[in-house]
XYZ file of C-alpha atoms in Angstrom:
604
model
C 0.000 0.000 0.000
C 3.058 2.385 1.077
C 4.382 1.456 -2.660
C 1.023 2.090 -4.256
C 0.986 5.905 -2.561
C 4.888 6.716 -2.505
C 4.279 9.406 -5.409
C 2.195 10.934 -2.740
C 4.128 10.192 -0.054
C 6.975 11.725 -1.585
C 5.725 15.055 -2.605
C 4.770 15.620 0.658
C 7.948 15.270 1.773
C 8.962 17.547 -0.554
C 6.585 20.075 0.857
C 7.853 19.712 3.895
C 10.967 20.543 3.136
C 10.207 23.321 1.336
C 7.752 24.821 4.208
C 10.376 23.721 6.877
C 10.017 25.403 10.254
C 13.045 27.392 10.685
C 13.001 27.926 14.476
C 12.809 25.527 17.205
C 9.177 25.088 18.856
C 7.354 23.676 21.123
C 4.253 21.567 19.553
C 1.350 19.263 20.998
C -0.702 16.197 20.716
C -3.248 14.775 23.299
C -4.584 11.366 22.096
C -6.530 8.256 24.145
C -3.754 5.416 24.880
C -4.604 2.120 25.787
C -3.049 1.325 29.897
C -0.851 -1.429 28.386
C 0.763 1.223 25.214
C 1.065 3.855 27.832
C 3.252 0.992 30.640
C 5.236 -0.150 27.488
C 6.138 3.396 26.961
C 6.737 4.099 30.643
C 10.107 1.375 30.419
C 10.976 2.965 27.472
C 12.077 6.479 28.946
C 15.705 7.296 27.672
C 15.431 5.634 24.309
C 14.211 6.407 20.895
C 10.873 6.175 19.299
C 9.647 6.142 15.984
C 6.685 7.502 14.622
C 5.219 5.446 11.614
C 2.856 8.080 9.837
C 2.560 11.708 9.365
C 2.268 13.098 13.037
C 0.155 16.147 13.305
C 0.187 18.627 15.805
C -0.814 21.724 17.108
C 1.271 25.243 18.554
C -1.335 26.008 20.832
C -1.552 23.844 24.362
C -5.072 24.445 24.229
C -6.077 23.350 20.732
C -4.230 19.376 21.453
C -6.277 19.643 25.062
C -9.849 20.385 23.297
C -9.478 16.961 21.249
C -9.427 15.035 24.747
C -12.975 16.254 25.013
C -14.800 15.873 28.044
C -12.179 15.630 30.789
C -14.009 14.508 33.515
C -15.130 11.416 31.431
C -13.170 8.080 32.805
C -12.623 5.455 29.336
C -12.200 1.809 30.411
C -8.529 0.488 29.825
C -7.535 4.027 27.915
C -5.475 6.815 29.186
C -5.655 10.503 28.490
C -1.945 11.617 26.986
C -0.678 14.530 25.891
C 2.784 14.547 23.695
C 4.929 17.763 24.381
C 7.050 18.081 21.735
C 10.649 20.027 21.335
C 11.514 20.489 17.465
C 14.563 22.286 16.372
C 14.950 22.321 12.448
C 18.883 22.443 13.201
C 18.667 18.603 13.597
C 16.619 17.774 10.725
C 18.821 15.637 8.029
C 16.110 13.397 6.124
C 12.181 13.926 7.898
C 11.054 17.660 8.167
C 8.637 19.326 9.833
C 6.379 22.595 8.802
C 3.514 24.397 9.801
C 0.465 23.830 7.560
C -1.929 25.826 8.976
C -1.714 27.994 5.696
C -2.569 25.221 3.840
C -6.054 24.171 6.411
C -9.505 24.887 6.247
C -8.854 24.825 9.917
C -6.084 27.346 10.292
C -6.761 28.507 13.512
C -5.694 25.036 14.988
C -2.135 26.284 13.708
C -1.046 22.436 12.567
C 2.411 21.639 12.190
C 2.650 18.196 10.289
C 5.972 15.855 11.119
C 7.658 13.383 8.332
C 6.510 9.717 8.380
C 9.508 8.191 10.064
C 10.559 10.712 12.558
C 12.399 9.946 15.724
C 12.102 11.304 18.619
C 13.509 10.866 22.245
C 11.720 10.206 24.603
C 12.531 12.121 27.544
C 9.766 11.995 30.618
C 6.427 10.391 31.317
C 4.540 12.234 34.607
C 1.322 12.063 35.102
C -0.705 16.225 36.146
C -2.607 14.853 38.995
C -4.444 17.927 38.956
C -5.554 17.180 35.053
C -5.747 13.700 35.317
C -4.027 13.639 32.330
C -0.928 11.777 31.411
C 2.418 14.285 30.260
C 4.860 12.772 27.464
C 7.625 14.449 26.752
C 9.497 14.502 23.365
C 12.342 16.206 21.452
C 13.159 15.370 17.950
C 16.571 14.011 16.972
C 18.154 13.173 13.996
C 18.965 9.478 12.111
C 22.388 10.090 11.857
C 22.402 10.951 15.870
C 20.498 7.471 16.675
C 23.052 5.687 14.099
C 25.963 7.381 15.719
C 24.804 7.096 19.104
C 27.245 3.772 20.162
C 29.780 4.952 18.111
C 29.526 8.305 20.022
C 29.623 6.384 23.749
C 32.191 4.500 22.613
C 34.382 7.506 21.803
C 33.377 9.889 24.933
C 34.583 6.790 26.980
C 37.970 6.875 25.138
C 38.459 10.817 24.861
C 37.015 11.318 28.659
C 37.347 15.115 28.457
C 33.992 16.251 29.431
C 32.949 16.923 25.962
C 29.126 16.580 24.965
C 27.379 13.922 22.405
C 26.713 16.638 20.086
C 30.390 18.171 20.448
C 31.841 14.759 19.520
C 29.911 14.330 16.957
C 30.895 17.522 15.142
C 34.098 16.210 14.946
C 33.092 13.205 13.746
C 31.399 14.203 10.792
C 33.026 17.272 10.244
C 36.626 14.744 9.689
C 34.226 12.884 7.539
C 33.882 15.458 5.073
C 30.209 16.153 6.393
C 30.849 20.095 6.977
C 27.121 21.312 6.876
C 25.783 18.503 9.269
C 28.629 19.263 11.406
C 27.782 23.237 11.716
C 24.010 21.607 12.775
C 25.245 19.587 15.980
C 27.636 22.536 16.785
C 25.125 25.212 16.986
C 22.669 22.538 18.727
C 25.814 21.850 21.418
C 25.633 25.850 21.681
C 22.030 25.331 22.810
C 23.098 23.109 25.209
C 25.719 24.900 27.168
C 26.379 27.451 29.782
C 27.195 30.681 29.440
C 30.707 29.837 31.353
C 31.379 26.637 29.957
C 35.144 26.497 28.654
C 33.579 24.000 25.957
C 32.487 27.055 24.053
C 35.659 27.816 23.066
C 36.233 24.776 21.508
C 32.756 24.803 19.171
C 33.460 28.665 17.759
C 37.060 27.241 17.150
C 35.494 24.459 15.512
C 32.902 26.607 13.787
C 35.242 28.825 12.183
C 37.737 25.942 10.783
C 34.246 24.908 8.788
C 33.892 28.312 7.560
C 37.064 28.113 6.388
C 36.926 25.089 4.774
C 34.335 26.075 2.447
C 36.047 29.160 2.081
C 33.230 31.777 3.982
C 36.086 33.785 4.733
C 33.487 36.352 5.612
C 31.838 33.837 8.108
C 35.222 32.832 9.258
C 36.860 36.337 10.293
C 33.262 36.552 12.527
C 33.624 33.658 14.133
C 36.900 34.137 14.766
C 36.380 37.949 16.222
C 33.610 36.375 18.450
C 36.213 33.643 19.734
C 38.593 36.356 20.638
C 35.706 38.187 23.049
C 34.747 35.224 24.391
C 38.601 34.252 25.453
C 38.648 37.936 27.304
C 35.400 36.653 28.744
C 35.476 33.323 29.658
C 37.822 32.148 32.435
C 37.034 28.764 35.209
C 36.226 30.776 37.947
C 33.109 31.411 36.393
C 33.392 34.910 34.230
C 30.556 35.820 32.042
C 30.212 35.390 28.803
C 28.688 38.192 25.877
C 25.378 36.268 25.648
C 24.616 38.889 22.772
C 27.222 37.481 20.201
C 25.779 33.974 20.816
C 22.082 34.838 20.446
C 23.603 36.330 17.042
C 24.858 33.306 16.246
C 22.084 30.916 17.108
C 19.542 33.026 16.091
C 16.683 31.030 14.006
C 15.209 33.712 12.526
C 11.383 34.152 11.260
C 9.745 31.320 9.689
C 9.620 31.223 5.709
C 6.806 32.689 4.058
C 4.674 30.322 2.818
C 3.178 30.355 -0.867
C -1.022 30.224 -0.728
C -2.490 29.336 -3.670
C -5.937 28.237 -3.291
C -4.449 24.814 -6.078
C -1.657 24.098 -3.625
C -3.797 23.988 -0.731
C -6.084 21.236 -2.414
C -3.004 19.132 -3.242
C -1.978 19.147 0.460
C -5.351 18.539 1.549
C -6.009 15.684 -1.301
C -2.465 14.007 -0.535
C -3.194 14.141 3.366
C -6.407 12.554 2.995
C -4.785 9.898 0.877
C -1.894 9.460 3.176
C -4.499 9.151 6.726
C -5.820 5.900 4.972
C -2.467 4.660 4.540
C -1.805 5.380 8.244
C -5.158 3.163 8.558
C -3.483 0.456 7.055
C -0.472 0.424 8.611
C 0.040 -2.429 11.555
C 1.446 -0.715 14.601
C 0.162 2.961 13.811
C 1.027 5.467 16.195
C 3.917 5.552 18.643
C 6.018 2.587 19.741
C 9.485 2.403 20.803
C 12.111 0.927 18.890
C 12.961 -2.260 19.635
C 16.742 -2.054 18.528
C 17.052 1.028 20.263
C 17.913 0.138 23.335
C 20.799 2.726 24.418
C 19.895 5.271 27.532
C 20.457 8.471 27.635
C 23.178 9.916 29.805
C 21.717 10.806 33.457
C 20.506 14.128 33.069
C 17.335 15.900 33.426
C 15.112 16.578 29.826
C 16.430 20.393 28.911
C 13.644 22.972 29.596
C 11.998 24.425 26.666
C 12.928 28.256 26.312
C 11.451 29.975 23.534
C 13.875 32.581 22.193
C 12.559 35.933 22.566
C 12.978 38.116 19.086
C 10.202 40.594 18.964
C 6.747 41.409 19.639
C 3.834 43.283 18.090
C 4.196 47.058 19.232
C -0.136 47.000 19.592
C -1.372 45.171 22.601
C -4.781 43.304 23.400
C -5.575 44.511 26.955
C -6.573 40.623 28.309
C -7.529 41.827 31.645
C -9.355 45.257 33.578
C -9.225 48.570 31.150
C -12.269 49.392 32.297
C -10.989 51.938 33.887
C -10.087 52.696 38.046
C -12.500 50.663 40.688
C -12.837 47.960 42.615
C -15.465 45.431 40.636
C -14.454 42.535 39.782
C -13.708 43.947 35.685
C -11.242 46.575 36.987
C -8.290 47.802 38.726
C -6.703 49.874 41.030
C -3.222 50.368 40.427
C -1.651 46.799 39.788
C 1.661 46.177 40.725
C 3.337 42.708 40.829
C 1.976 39.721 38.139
C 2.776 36.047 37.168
C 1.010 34.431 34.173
C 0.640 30.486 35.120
C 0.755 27.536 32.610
C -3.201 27.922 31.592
C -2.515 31.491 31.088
C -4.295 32.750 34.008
C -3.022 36.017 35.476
C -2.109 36.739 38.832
C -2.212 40.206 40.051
C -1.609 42.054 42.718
C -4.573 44.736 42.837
C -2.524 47.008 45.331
C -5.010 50.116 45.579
C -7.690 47.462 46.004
C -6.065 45.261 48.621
C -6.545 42.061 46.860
C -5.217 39.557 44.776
C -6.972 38.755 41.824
C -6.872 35.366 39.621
C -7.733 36.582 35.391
C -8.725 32.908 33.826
C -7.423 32.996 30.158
C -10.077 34.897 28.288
C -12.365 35.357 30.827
C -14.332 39.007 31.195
C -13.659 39.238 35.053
C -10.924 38.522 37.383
C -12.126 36.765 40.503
C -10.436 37.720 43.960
C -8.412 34.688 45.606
C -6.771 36.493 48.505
C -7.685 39.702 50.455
C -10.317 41.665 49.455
C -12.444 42.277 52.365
C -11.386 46.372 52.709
C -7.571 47.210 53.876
C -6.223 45.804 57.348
C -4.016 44.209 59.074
C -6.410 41.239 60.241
C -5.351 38.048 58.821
C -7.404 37.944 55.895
C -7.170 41.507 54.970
C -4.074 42.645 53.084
C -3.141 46.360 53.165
C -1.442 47.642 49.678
C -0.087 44.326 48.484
C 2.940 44.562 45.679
C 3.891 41.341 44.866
C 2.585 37.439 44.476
C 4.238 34.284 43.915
C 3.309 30.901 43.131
C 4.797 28.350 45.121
C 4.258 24.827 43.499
C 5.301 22.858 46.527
C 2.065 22.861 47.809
C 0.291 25.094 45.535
C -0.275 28.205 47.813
C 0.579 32.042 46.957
C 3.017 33.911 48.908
C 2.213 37.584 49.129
C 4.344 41.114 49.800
C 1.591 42.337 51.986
C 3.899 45.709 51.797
C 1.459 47.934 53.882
C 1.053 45.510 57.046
C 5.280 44.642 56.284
C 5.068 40.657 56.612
C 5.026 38.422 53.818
C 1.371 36.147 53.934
C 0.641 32.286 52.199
C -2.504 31.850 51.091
C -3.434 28.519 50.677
C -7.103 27.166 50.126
C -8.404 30.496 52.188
C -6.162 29.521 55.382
C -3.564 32.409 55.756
C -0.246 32.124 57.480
C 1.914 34.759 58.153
C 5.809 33.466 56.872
C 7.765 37.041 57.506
C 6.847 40.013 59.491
C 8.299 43.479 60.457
C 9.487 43.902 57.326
C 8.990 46.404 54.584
C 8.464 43.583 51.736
C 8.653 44.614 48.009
C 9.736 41.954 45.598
C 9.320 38.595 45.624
C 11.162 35.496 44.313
C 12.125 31.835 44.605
C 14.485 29.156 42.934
C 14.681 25.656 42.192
C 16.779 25.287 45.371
C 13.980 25.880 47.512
C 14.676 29.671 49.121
C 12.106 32.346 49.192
C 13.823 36.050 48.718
C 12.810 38.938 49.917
C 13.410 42.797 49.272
C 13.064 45.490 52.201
C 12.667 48.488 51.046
C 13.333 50.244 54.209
C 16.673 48.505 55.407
C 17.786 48.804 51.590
C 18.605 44.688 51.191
C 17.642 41.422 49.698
C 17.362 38.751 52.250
C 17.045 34.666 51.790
C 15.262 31.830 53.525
C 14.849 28.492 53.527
C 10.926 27.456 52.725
C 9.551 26.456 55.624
C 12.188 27.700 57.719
C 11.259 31.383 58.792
C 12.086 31.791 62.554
C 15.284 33.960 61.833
C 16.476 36.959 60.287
C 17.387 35.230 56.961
C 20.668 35.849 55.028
C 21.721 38.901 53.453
C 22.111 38.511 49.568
C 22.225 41.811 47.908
C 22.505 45.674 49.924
C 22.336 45.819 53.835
C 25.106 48.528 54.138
C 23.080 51.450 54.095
C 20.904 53.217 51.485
C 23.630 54.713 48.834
C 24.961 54.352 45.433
C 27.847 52.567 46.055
C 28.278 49.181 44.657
C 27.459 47.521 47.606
C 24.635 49.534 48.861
C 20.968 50.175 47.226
C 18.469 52.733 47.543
C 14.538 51.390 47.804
C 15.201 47.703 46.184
C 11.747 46.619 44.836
C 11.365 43.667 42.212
C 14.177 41.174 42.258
C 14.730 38.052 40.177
C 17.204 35.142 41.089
C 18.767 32.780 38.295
C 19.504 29.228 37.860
C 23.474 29.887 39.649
C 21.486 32.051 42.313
C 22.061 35.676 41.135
C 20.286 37.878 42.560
C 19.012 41.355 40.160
C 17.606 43.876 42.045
C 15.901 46.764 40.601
C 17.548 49.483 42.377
C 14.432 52.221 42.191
C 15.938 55.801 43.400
C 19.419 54.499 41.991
C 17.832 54.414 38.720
C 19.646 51.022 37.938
C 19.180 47.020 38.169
C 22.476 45.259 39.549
C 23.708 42.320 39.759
C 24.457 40.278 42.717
C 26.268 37.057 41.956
C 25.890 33.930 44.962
C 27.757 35.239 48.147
C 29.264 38.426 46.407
C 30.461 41.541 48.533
C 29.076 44.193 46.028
C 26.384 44.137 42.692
C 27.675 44.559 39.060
C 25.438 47.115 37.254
C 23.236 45.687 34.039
C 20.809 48.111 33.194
C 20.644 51.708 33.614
C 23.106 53.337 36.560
C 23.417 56.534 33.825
C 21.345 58.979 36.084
C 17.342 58.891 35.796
C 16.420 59.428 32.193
C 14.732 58.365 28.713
C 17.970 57.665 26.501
C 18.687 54.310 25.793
C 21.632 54.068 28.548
C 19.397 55.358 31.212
C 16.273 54.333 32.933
C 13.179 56.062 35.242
C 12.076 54.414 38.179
C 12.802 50.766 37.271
C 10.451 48.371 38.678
C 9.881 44.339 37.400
C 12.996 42.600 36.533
C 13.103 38.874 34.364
C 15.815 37.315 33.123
C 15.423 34.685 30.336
C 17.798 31.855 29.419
C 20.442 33.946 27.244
C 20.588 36.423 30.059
C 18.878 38.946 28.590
C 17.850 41.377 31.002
C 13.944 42.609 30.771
C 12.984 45.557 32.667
C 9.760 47.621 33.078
C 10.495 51.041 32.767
C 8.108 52.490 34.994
C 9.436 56.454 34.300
C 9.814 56.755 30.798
C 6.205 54.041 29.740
C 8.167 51.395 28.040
C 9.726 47.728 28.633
C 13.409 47.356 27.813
C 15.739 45.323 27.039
C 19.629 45.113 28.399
C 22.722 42.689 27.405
C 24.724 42.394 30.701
C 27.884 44.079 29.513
C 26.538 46.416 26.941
C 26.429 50.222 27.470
C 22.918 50.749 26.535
C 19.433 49.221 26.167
C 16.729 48.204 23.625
C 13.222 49.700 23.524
C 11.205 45.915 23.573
C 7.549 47.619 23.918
C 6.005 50.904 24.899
C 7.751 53.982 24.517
C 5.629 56.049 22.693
C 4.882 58.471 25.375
C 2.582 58.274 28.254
C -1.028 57.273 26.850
C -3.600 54.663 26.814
C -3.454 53.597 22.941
C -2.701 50.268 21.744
C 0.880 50.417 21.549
C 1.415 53.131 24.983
C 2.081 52.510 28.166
C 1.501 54.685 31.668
C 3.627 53.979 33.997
C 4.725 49.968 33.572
C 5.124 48.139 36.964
C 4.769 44.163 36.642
C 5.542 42.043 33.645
C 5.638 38.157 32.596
C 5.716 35.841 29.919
C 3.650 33.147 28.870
C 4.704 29.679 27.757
C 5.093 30.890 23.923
C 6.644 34.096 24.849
C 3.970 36.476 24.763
C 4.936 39.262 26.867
C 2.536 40.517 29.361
C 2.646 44.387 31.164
C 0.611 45.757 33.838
C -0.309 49.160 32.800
C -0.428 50.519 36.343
C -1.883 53.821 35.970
C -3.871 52.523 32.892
C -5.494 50.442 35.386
C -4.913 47.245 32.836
C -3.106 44.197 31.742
C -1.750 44.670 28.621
C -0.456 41.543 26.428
C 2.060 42.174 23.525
C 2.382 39.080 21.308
C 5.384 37.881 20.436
C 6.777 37.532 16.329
C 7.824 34.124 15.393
């Protein structure tokens, strides 16, 4: 049957190739999967599977979810699953992948359609106990990276210098003659790495003897002046590297524009409707792992998706309040702090209005979850709240209940107080499990251990005095804390956000510390700091109505959103105070004296 239809089968491939995705992505598929599938997959974590027919799949979490259906239904001997998929086209040799939605009747559902044949590894299997639904996690990988893959052990055992899979296996095809399929597993192995690691040096050295060799001399005198900063950079005691040159260098780019004749559309629809009887026929269809694949993975947790942040739409959709200043349940009064969760509800601190407020995804009204019964200090009043937290330990909210200065859980509507007598701004945890803490009034950041809050915590940032100085601060507010446990403060009267690495005497300045103003090198007032995965350094401006962006190292800024002068149009802000992203990157602004949350989508 596979014979009879290979014409087909074949020009789809070649539209695949031609429509390939050219930036990694996150994609999903929920399905029903019999108890006994599900367990065989379960003993098959670490190792590859195969996918035996086209595989389609959605960009939007919530599209795969709606073809579940009812989820409180129970099925007999089936469980609900839902396939997470990492794709980066960087390690795409023979089966693409492209988004089709074009090319649909149905192109909200934004498909993107996988090769017959791919391979994927299969990284996790948890089950959301919450969801009652069944998590599969997936990145795609390569043939030549599953056929390589004992030659590759066998070599990291014999070279035993801490060099990655994908590092070897540059070399390994790039000896072979196989230059462009080496530059792929390079710039994946760039993914991969710190911003410290030594290894670095090795890949752009690498990199550039490739650009040589096919004579981009161009190519090669870049990579080669990027080598040379990162050398001044990069030392083992754990110096910083330029994240800017690297995001430069990995960049993806936009996806290709996509051709839409009404003909061409037909022909994908005609060939896929062919092609799903094939699937039909085929014994096995669906997911299985492969039998002859039987190597683990090295012990290591599944990498974290991190969309890379380019750009986003300068006109926002206000998602939440705009209805101007009050206290029903549609409006706002003066929010501060925000989070946006994994179903794209909002938290927000509703400061003026002594609440927090929960903003379901599309919804026309927020709905109060903590405070709201009139300012106080009683325990379940809140007085001028800045800040809120999810802790998903035991899935409570931790508050900066600024005005009564103690920092309140909320769990379930029982309160406890975890920090008091103190003049609580910002709010943030880490993996590691430690809650910190700004005071506005002693000029610090201090740390505790969760659940252990009967001391004065530890000092991570400030405590010698309000000042300028490197190791001072004047009013810290928002802070953030990284994966190595650096802790940025936005310094508020200092005009600045420093730097604060683990156990450091002093901050390093990363944004602003030019005086208060609107040029690029300066900023007004800052207030929410995030920090995303190349070290990029967002910052709401809350001064000069726009969100910026800052390269730890570079003199000046980037104008990300806003900017345009105080207003309440589309694409202005008045005065910025919280901001957050979603799980595809949309970036989200509370428009403080707009009395609104304003949600700037982000350009793939």
């Amino acid at each position: 049957m596979i014979y009879l239809y290979r014409s087909f089968i074949v020009d789809i491939l070649n539209q695949l190739e031609n429509h390939q995705c050219q930036c990694a992505t996150r994609v999903y598929r929920s399905q029903l999967m019999s108890t006994d599938e599900l367990n065989y997959l379960k003993n098959s974590v670490g190792q590859y599977v195969s996918v035996n027919s086209f595989l389609s799949t959605s960009i939007q979490k919530d599209i795969a979810n709606f073809y579940l259906g009812d989820t409180n239904h129970r099925w007999v001997g089936l469980e609900k699953v839902l396939f997470e998929i990492d794709a980066d086209p960087k390690v795409v040799t023979t089966k693409p992948f492209a988004d089709i939605s074009h090319f649909s009747d149905f192109n909200d559902e934004l498909e993107v359609l996988f090769m017959l044949g791919s391979i994927f590894c299969l990284n996790s299997i948890i089950h959301d106990d919450e969801n009652q639904i069944w998590i599969i996690e997936m990145c795609l990988c390569s043939d030549n990276e599953h056929n390589l893959k004992q030659i590759l052990m066998d070599m990291k055992n014999e070279i035993g210098n801490g060099e990655t899979n994908l590092c070897i296996l540059g070399k390994v095809v790039r000896r072979m003659g196989h230059l462009d399929l080496a530059k792929k597993y390079y710039y994946r192995c760039l993914d991969e790495l710190s911003q410290n690691d030594p290894l670095l040096l090795t890949v752009y050295k690498d990199l550039a003897k490739i650009a040589s060799q096919q004579k981009d001399y161009e190519e090669h005198l870049r990579l080669r002046q990027i080598l040379a900063k990162i050398k001044d950079k990069i030392e083992l005691n754990d110096n910083e590297i330029e994240t800017s040159e690297i995001d430069k260098l990995t960049d993806n780019g936009a996806i290709q524009k996509r051709k839409s004749k009404s003909c061409m559309r037909c022909n994908w629809q005609l060939k896929l409707l062919i092609c799903s009887f094939i699937v039909i026929l085929m014994i096995g269809a669906g997911i299985f792992a492969l039998q002859y694949m039987t190597t683990k993975k090295s012990p290591q947790s599944p990498k974290e998706w991190k969309p890379k942040f380019n750009k986003w739409k300068q006109d926002a959709i206000t998602v939440a309040g705009g209805n101007e200043q009050g206290q029903k349940l549609n409006q706002f009064n003066y929010p501060e702090g925000i989070f946006v969760g994994e179903k794209k509800n909002i938290f927000i601190a509703d400061c003026y209005n002594h609440r927090i407020v929960e903003w379901k995804y599309n919804a026309k009204e927020g709905q109060t979850i903590a405070g709201g019964n009139g300012k106080g200090n009683r325990i379940y009043q809140l007085n001028y709240p800045t800040n809120v937290i999810f802790d998903q330990q035991n899935h409570s909210i931790i508050i900066a209940d600024y005005g009564n200065k103690r920092v309140i859980q909320w769990m379930n509507q029982n309160q406890q107080v975890l920090i008091d007598n103190i003049d609580c701004w910002g709010l943030a945890m880490n993996k590691n499990g430690f809650l910190y803490v700004s005071d506005t009034k002693r000029n610090e950041v201090r740390r505790w251990k969760m659940g252990e809050y009967d001391n004065e915590g530890i000092v991570v940032a400030g405590g010698n005095g309000k000042g300028d100085a490197l190791n001072q601060l004047s009013y810290p507010t928002f802070i953030f804390v990284d994966e190595e446990q650096s802790v940025y403060v936005s310094d508020k009267w200092n005009h600045r956000v420093v730097k604060w690495r683990k156990d450091a005497k002093e901050g390093i300045v990363v944004a602003g510390g030019n005086g208060e103003g609107g040029n690029l090198n300066q900023l007004s007032e800052p207030a929410r700091v995030i920090i995303d995965y190349l070290g990029q350094i967002y910052v709401a401006d809350f001064g000069n109505d726009r969100v910026m962006r800052w390269c730890e190292g570079k003199g000046e800024g980037e104008i990300v959103v806003g900017g345009n002068g105080e207003g309440n149009q589309s694409n202005q802000l008045n005065h910025p105070m919280g901001i957050s992203f979603d799980d595809e990157g949309n970036l989200y602004v509370a428009d403080r004296w707009n009395h609104r949350i304003e949600k700037f989508e982000i350009i793939l």
